[in-house]
C-alpha positions as a Python dict, from the first residue, in 0.01 Angstrom:
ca = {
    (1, 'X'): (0, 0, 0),
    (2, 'X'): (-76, -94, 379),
    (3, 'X'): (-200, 116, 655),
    (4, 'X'): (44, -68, 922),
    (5, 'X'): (0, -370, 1113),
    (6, 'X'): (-281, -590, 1024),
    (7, 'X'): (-547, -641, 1206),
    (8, 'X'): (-672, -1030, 1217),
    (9, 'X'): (-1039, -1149, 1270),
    (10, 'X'): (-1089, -1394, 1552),
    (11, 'X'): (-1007, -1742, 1452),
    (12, 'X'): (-1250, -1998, 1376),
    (13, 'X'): (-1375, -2218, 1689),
    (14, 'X'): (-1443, -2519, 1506),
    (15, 'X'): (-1362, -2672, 1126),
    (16, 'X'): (-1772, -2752, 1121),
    (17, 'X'): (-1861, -2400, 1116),
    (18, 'X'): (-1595, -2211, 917),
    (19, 'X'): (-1675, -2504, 638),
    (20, 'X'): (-2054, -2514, 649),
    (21, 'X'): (-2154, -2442, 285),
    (22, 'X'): (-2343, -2060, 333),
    (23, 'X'): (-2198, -1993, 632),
    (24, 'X'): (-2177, -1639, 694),
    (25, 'X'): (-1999, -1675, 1054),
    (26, 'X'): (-1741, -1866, 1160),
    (27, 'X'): (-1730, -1983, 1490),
    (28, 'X'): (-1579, -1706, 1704),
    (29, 'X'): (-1882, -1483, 1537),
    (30, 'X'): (-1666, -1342, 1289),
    (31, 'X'): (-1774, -1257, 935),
    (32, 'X'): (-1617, -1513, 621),
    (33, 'X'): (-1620, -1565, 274),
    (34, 'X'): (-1865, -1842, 211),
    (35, 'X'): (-1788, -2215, 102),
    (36, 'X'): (-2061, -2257, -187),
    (37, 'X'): (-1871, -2368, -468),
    (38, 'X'): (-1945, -2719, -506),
    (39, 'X'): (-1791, -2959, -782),
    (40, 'X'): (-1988, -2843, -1092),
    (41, 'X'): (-1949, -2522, -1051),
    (42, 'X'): (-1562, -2567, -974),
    (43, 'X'): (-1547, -2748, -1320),
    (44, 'X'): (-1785, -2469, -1453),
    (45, 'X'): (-1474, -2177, -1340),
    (46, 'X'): (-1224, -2423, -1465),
    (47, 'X'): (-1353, -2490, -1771),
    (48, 'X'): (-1550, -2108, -1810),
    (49, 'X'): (-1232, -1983, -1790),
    (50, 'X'): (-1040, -2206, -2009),
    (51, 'X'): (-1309, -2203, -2304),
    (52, 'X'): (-1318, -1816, -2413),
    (53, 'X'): (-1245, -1671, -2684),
    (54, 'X'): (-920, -1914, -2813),
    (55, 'X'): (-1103, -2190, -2966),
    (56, 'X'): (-1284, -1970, -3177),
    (57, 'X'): (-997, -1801, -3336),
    (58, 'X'): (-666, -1931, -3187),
    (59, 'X'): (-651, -2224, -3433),
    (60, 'X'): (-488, -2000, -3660),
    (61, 'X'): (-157, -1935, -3490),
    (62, 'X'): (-135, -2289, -3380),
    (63, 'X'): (-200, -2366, -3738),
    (64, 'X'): (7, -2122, -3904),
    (65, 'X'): (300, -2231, -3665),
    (66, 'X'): (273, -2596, -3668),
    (67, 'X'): (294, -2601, -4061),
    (68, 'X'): (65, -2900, -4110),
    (69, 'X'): (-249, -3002, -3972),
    (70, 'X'): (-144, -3322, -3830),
    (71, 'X'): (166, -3163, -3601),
    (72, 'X'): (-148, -2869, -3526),
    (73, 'X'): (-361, -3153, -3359),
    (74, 'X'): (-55, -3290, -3171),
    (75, 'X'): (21, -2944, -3066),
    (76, 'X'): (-347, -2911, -2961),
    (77, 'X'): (-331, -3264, -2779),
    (78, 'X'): (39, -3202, -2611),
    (79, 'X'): (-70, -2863, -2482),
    (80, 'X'): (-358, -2998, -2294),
    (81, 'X'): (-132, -3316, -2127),
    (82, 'X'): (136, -3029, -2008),
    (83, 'X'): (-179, -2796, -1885),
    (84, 'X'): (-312, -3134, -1696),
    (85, 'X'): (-27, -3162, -1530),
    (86, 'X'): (52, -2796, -1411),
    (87, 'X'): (-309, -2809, -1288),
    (88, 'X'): (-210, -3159, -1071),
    (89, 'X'): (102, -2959, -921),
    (90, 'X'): (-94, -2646, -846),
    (91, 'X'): (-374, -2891, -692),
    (92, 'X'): (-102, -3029, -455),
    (93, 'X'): (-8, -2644, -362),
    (94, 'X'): (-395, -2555, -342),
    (95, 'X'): (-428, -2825, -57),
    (96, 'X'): (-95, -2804, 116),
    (97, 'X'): (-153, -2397, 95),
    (98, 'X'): (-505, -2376, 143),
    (99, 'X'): (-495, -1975, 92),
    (100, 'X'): (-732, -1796, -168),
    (101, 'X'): (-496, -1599, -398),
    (102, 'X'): (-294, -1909, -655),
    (103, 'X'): (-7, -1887, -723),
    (104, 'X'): (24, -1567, -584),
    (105, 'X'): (-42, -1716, -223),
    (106, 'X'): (213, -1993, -321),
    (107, 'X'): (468, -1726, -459),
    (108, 'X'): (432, -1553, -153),
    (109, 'X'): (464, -1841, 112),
    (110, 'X'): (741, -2008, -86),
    (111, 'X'): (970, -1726, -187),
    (112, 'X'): (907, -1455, 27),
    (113, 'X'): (676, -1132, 66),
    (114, 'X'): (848, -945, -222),
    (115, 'X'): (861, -1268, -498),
    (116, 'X'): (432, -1251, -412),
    (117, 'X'): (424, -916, -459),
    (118, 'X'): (587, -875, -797),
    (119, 'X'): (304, -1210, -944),
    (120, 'X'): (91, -962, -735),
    (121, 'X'): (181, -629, -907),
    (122, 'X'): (189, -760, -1297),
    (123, 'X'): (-141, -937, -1188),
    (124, 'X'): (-300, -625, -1055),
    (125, 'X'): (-139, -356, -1310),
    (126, 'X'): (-164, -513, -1655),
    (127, 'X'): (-266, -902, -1685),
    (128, 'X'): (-638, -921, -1522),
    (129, 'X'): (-758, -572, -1648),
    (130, 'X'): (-634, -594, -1987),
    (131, 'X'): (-773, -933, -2052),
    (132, 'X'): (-1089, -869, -1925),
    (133, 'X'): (-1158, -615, -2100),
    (134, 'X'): (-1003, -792, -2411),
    (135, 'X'): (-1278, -1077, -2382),
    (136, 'X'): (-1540, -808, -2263),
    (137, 'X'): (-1455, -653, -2660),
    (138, 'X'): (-1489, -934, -2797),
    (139, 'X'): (-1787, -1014, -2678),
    (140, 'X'): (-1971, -666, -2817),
    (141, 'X'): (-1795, -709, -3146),
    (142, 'X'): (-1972, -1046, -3126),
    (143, 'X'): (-2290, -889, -3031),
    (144, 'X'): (-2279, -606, -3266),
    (145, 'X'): (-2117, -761, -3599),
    (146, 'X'): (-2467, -898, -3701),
    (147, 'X'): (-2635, -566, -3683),
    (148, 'X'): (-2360, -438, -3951),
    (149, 'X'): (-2301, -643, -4188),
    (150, 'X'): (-2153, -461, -4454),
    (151, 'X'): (-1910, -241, -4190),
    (152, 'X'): (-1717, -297, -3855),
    (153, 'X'): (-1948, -246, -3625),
    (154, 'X'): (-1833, 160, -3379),
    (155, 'X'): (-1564, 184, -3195),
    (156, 'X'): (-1733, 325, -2924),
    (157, 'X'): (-2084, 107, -2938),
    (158, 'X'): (-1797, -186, -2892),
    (159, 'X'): (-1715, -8, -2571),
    (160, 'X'): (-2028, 107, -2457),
    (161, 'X'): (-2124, -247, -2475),
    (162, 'X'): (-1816, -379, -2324),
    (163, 'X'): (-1879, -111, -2010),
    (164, 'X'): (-2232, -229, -1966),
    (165, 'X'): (-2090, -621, -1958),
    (166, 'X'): (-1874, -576, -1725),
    (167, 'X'): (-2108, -359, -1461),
    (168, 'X'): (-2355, -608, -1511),
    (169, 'X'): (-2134, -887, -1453),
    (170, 'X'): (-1997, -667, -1146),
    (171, 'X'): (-2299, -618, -963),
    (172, 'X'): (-2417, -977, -1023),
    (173, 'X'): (-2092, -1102, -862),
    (174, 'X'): (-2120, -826, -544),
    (175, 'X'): (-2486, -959, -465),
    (176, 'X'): (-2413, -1292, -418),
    (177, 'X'): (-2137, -1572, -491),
    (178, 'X'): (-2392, -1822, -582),
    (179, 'X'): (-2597, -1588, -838),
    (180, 'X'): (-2220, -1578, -982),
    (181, 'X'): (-2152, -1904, -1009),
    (182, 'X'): (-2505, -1972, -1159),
    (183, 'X'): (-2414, -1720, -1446),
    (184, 'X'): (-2062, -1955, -1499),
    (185, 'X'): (-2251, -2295, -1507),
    (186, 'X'): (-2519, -2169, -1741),
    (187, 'X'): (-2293, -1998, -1961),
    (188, 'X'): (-2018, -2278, -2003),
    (189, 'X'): (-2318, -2513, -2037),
    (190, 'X'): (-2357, -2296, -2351),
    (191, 'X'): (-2045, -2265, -2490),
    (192, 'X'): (-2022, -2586, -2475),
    (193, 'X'): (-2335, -2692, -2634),
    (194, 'X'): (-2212, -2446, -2890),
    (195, 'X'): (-1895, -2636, -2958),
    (196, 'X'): (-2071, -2943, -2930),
    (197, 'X'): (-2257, -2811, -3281),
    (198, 'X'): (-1926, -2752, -3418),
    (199, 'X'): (-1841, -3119, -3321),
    (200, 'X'): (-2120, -3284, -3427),
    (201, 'X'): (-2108, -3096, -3811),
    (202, 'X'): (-1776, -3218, -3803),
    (203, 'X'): (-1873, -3569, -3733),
    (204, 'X'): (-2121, -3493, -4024),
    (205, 'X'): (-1861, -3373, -4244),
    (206, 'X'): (-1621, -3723, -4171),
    (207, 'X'): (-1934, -3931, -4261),
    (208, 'X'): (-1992, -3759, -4594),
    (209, 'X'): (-1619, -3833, -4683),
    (210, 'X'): (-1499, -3468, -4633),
    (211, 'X'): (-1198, -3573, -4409),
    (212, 'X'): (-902, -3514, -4710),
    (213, 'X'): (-628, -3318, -4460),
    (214, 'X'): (-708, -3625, -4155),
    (215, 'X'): (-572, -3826, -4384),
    (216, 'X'): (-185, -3922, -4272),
    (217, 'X'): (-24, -3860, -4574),
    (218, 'X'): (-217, -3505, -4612),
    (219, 'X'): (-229, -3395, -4259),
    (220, 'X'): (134, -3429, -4256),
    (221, 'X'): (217, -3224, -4575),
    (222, 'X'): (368, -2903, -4457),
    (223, 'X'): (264, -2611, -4630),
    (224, 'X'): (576, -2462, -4555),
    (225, 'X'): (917, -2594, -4431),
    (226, 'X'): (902, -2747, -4096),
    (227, 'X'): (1062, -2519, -3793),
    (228, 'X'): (1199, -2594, -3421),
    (229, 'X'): (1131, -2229, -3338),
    (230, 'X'): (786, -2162, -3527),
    (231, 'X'): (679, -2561, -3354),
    (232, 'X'): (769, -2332, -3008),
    (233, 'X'): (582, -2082, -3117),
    (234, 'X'): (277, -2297, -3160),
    (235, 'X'): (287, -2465, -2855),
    (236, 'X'): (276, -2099, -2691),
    (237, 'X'): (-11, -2014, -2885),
    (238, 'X'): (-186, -2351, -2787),
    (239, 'X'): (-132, -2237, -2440),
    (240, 'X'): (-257, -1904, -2394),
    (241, 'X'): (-578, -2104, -2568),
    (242, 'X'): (-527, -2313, -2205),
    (243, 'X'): (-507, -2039, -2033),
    (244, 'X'): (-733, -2018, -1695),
    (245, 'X'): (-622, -2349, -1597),
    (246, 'X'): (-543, -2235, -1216),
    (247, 'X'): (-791, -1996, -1194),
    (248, 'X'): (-987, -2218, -924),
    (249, 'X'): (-678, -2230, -686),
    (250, 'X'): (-792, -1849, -658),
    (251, 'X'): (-1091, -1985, -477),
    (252, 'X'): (-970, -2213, -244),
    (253, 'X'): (-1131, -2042, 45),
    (254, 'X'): (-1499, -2079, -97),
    (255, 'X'): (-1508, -2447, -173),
    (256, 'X'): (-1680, -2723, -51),
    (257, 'X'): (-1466, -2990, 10),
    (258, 'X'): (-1140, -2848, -152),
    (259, 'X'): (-957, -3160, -47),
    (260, 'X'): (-1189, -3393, -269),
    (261, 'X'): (-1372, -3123, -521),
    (262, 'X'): (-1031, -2949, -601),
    (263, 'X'): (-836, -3262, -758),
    (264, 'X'): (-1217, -3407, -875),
    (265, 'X'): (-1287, -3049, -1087),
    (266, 'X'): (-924, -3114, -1265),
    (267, 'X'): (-950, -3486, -1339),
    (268, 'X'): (-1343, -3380, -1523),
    (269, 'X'): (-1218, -3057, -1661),
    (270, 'X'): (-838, -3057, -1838),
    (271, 'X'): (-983, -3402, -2024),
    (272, 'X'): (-1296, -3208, -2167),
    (273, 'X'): (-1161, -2900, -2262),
    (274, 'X'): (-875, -3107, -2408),
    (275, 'X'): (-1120, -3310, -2582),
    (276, 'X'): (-1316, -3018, -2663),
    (277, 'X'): (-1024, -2819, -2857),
    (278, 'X'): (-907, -3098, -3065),
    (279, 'X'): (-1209, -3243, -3215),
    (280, 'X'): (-1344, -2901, -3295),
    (281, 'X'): (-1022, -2862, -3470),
    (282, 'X'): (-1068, -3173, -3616),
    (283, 'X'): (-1393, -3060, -3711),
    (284, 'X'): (-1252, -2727, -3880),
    (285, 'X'): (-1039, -2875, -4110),
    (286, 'X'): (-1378, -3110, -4258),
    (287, 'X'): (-1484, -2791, -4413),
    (288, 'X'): (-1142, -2541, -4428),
    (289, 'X'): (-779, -2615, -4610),
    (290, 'X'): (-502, -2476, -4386),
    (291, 'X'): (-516, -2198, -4665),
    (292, 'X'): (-891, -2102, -4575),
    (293, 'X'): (-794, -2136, -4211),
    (294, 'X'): (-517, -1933, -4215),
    (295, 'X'): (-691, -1663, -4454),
    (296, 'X'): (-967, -1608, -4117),
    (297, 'X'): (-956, -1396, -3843),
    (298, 'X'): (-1238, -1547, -3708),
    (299, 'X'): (-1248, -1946, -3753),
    (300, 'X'): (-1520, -2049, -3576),
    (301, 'X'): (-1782, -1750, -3768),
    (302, 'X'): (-1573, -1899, -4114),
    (303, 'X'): (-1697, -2245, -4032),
    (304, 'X'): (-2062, -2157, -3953),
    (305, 'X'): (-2070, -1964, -4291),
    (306, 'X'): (-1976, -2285, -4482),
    (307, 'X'): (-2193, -2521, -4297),
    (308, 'X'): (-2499, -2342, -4189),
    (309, 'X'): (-2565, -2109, -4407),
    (310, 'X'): (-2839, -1899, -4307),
    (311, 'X'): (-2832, -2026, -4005),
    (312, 'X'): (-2445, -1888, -3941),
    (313, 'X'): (-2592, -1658, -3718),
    (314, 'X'): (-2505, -1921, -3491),
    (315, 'X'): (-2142, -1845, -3444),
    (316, 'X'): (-2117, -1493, -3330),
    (317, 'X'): (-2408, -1542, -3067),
    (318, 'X'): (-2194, -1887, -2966),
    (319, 'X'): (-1910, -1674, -2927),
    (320, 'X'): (-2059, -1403, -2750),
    (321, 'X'): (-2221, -1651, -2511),
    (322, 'X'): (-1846, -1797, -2441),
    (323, 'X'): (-1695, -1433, -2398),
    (324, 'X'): (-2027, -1338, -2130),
    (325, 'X'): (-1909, -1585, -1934),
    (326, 'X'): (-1519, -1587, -1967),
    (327, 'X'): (-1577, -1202, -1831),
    (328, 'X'): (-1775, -1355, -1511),
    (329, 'X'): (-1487, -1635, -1443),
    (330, 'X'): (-1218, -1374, -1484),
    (331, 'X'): (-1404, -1137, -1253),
    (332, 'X'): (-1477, -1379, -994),
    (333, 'X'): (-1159, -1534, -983),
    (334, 'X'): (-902, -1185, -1046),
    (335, 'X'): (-1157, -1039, -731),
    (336, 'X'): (-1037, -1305, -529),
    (337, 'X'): (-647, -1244, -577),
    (338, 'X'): (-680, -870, -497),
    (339, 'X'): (-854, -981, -186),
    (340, 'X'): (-605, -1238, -109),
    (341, 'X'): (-329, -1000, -174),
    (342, 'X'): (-477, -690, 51),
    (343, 'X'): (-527, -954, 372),
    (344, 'X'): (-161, -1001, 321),
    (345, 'X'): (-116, -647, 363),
    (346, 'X'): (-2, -632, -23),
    (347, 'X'): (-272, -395, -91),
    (348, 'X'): (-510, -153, 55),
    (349, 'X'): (-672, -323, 367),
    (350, 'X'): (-1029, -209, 250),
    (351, 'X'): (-971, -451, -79),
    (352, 'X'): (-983, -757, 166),
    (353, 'X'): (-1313, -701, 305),
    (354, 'X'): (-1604, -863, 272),
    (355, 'X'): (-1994, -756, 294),
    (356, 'X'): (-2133, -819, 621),
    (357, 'X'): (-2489, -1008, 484),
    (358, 'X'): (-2356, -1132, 154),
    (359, 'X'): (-2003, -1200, 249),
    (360, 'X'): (-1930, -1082, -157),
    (361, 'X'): (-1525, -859, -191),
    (362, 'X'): (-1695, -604, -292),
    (363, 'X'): (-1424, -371, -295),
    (364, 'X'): (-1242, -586, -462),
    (365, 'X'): (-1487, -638, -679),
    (366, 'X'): (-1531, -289, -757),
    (367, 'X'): (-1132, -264, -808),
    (368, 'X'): (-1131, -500, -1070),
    (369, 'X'): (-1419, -378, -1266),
    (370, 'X'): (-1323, -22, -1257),
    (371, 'X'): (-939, -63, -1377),
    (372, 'X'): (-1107, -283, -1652),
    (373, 'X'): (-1302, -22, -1762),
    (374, 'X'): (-1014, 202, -1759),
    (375, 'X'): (-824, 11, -2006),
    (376, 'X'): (-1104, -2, -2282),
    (377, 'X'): (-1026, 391, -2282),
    (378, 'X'): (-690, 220, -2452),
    (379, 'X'): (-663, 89, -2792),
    (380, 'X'): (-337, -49, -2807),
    (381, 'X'): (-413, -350, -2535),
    (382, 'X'): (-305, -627, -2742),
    (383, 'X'): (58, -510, -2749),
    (384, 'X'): (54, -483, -2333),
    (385, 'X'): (-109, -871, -2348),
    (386, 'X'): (235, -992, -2518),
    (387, 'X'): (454, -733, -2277),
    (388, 'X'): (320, -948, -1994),
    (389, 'X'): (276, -1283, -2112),
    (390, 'X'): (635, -1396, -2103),
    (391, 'X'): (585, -1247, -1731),
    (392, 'X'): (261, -1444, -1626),
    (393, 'X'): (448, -1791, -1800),
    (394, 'X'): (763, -1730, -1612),
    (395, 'X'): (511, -1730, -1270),
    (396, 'X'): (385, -2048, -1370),
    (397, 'X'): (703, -2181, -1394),
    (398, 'X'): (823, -2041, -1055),
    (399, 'X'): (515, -2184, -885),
    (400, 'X'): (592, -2531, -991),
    (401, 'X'): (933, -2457, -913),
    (402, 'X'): (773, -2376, -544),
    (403, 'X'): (635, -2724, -503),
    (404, 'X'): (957, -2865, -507),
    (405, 'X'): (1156, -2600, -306),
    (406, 'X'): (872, -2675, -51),
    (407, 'X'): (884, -3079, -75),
    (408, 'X'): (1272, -2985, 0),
    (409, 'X'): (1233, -2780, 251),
    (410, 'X'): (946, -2879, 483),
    (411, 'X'): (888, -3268, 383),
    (412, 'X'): (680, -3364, 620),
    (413, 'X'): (435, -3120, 568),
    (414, 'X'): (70, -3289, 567),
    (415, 'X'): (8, -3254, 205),
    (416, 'X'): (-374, -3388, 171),
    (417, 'X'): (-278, -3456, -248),
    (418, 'X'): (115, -3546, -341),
    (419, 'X'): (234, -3622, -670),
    (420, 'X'): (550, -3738, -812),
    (421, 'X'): (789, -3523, -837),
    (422, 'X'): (827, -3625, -1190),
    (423, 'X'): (568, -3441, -1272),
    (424, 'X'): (680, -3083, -1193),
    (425, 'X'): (1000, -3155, -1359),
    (426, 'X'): (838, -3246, -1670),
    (427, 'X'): (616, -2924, -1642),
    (428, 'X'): (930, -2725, -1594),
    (429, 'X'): (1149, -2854, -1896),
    (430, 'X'): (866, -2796, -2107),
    (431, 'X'): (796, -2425, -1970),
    (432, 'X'): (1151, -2387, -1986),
    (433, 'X'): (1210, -2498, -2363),
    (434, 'X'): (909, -2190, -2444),
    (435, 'X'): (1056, -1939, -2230),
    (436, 'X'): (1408, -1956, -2329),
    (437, 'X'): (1264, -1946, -2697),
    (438, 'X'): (1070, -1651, -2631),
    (439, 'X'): (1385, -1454, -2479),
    (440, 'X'): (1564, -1565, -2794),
    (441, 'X'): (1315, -1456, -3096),
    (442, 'X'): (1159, -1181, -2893),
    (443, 'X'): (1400, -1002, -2676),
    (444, 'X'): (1244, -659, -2652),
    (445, 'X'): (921, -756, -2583),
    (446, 'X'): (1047, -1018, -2285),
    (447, 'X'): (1262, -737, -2153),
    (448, 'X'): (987, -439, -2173),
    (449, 'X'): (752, -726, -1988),
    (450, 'X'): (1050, -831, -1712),
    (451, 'X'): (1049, -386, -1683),
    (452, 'X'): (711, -381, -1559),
    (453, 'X'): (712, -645, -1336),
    (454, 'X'): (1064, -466, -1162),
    (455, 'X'): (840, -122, -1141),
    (456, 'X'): (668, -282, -834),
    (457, 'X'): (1039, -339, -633),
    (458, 'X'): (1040, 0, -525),
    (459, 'X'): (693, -23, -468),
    (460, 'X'): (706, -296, -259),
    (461, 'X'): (984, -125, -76),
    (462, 'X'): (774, 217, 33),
    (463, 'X'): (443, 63, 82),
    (464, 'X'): (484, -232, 215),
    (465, 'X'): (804, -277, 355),
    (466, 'X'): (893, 64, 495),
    (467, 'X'): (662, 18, 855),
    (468, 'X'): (793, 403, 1001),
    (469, 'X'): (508, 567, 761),
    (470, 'X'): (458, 927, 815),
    (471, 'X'): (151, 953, 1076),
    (472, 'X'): (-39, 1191, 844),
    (473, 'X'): (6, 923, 560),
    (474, 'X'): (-128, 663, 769),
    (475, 'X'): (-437, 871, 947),
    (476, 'X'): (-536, 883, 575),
    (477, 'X'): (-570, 623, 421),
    (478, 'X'): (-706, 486, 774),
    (479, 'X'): (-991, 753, 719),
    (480, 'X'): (-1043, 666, 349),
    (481, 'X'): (-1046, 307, 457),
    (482, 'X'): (-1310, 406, 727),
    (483, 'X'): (-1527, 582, 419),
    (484, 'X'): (-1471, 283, 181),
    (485, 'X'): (-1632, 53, 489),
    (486, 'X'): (-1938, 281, 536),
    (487, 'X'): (-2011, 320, 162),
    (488, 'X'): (-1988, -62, 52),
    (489, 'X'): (-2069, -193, 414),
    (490, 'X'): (-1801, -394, 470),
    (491, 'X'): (-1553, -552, 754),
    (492, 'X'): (-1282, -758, 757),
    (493, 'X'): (-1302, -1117, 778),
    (494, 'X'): (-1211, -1384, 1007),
    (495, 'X'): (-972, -1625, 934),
    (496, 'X'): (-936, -2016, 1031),
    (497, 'X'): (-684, -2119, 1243),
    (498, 'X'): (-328, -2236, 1067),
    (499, 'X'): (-385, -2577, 1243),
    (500, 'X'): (-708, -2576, 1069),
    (501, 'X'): (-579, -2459, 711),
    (502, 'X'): (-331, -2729, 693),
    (503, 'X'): (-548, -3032, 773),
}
């Protein structure tokens, strides 16, 4: 996994340079990844990321789970306080660990090389590939469902599609980081005007005196027998709809200001997309019964085809517009942890380089996009997305965990943003009431998820801990590193100084 020791750029010779927004040198001449993500376009990832797919057809589960539209909103409005918060603890990390990477970096720092490694591995193997190319299906099923009517659209025009998404999306990230970020702004400024429309019918539909299941005494009428375990199991559904809330600790590195912009981006973005998901769920239930709701694999398309008629339309382009750019925010931000993980010497070196004019991963880069495209070749990726997601919850939870191992350990560390420690405790109780559901209703798929993540032990073991390599193993992948440098024009980056990362 590493060609031997690691070879450091020069450190940075002042905090001016290395922090310059565009700079492509720091100040000992070395090459660095720029700082050009200002505060929109951190709320842009943040919220790009959040807003995918989920709104427009999650409902259902947190519907169907909930048993009544009322508890469905308070799931809706529950899950976005406990995602506010996480995002507050992983803010205090982001600044007190100023390392591109999340919670891998914090994993890492906190709990050792080999805890980083396995958030690393499940990261690298299963979770970022498989749900990029998830969103990067939806969005040609999006695309392609007008053009067929009467028929699901072909399997492999879905894929084709998907292919051509994601190597647009690839090269538009490897040419520059602001082109990338310009992609994120414009299309959450879309999906967002999109769910606006959804918003505003529903305000429409309240006026008009279609708001029957808001009432209390309806919205509280179960349509089937209330549940501690199925209420779990909404909450979890709610919160993969959350999910991407820490995607712009990834970043770190590359933005402006991280001190100010990285707390700023949260306190803008957790409120709107929180705001966001419940009054478009709100405005579902103006023209759908739970029954209706439940009876659609598609909510959002369900809703334009009552409202708009032939305008409906609408909906799939809305949603394809969302998916677009929840492939971009994935891409930029996954990109980012392989990089962070290969400068730790977690990976192959070359995957931490950077190009020397447009200071773009672009191995990296190219890593991500080319394991994405090998899992549209598989069909059964939705069944791999619930292997790992007890995995990538328990992380969260061990992250947060990590902010107070690290207050415990090291408390006078300068930490630039510190919250109460109530706060991570509340996070955990809540992560730990889901989790210890999960193990209890779904045992095998927990345990086939926990087997995955243990494959990388002994991986971690011969590549990265075993230093006496064979000398023909390491004159190898040196030279392959060598050809990977020539053919993407890359070197590896400097790095600022730890008295500068910590101030």
């Amino acid at each position: 996994m590493t060609d031997g020791p690691r070879q450091r750029g020069s450190a940075s010779g002042s905090s001016g340079d290395a922090a310059a927004p565009g700079a492509a040198k720091d100040g000992g001449g070395g090459v660095a990844l720029k700082k050009e993500i200002g505060l929109v376009s951190a709320c842009g990832i943040i919220v790009g990321n959040i807003i995918g797919s989920g709104i427009f057809v999650s409902p259902k589960g947190v519907m169907e789970n909930a048993s009544s539209v009322g508890l469905a909103l308070i799931v809706w409005i529950v899950t976005g306080v406990i995602t506010a918060i996480g995002a507050l603890c992983y803010a205090e990390l982001g600044v007190t660990i100023p390392k591109s990477g999340g919670d891998y970096a914090y994993v890492k720092d906190i709990f050792g090389g080999l805890a980083g490694f396995l958030r690393l591995w499940i990261a690298v193997l299963v979770i970022y590939p498989t749900n990029q190319a998830v969103i990067a299906l939806t969005f040609s099923n999006y695309v392609l469902q007008p053009l067929f009517p009467t028929c699901f659209p072909p399997e492999n025009g879905l894929r084709l599609l998907a292919g051509v998404c994601l190597l647009l999306l690839t090269w538009v990230n490897c040419y520059s980081v602001r082109w990338a970020t310009r992609v994120q702004d414009m299309f959450t400024a879309g999906k967002l005007l999109a769910l606006a429309l959804i918003i505003i019918m529903g305000i429409v539909q309240i006026c008009k005196g279609e708001y029957y299941w808001l009432e209390p005494a309806n919205a509280f009428e179960p349509f089937q027998e209330y549940d501690v375990g199925l209420i779990a199991l909404a909450f979890l559904q709610g919160s993969f709809a959350y999910g991407g809330w820490n995607f712009l600790n990834y970043v770190t590195e590359e933005l402006v200001d991280p001190y100010v912009n990285l707390p700023r981006a949260i306190f803008i973005s957790i409120p709107l997309v929180t705001f966001v998901y419940v009054f478009a769920n709100i405005a579902y239930v103006t023209a759908m019964s739970p029954q209706e709701l439940l009876a659609s694999n598609a909510v959002a398309v369900t809703f334009g085809e009552k409202l708009l008629g032939v305008m409906s339309w609408i909906m799939p382009i809305s949603v394809a517009l969302s998916t677009f750019g929840g492939v971009n925010g994935s891409l930029f931000t996954s990109s980012r942890l392989f990089f962070a993980g290969a400068r730790e010497g977690h990976l192959p070196r070359l995957l931490a380089m950077i190009h020397v004019k447009r200071c773009t991963p672009i191995p990296a880069l190219l890593f991500t996009c080319i394991s994405t495209l090998l899992m549209l070749c598989t069909s059964d990726m939705y069944t791999l997305i619930n292997y790992v997601g007890f995995i990538n919850y328990l992380f969260y939870g061990v992250t947060v965990a990590g902010q107070i191992v690290l207050r415990i350990r090291q408390p006078d560390l300068h930490r630039p943003i510190k919250i109460s420690l109530v706060w991570p405790v509340i996070y955990l109780l809540f992560w730990a009431f889901l989790l210890i559901f999960s193990l209890y209703s779904e045992p095998l798929v927990c345990g086939i998820g926990l087997a995955i993540m243990l494959t990388g032990v002994p991986v971690y073991f011969l590549g990265v801990y075993w230093d006496n390599k064979p000398q023909c193993f390491d004159a190898f992948v040196g030279k392959m590193t060598y050809v990977g440098q020539k053919f993407c024009m890359v070197v590896y980056p400097a790095e600022t100084s730890s008295e500068e990362g910590t101030r």
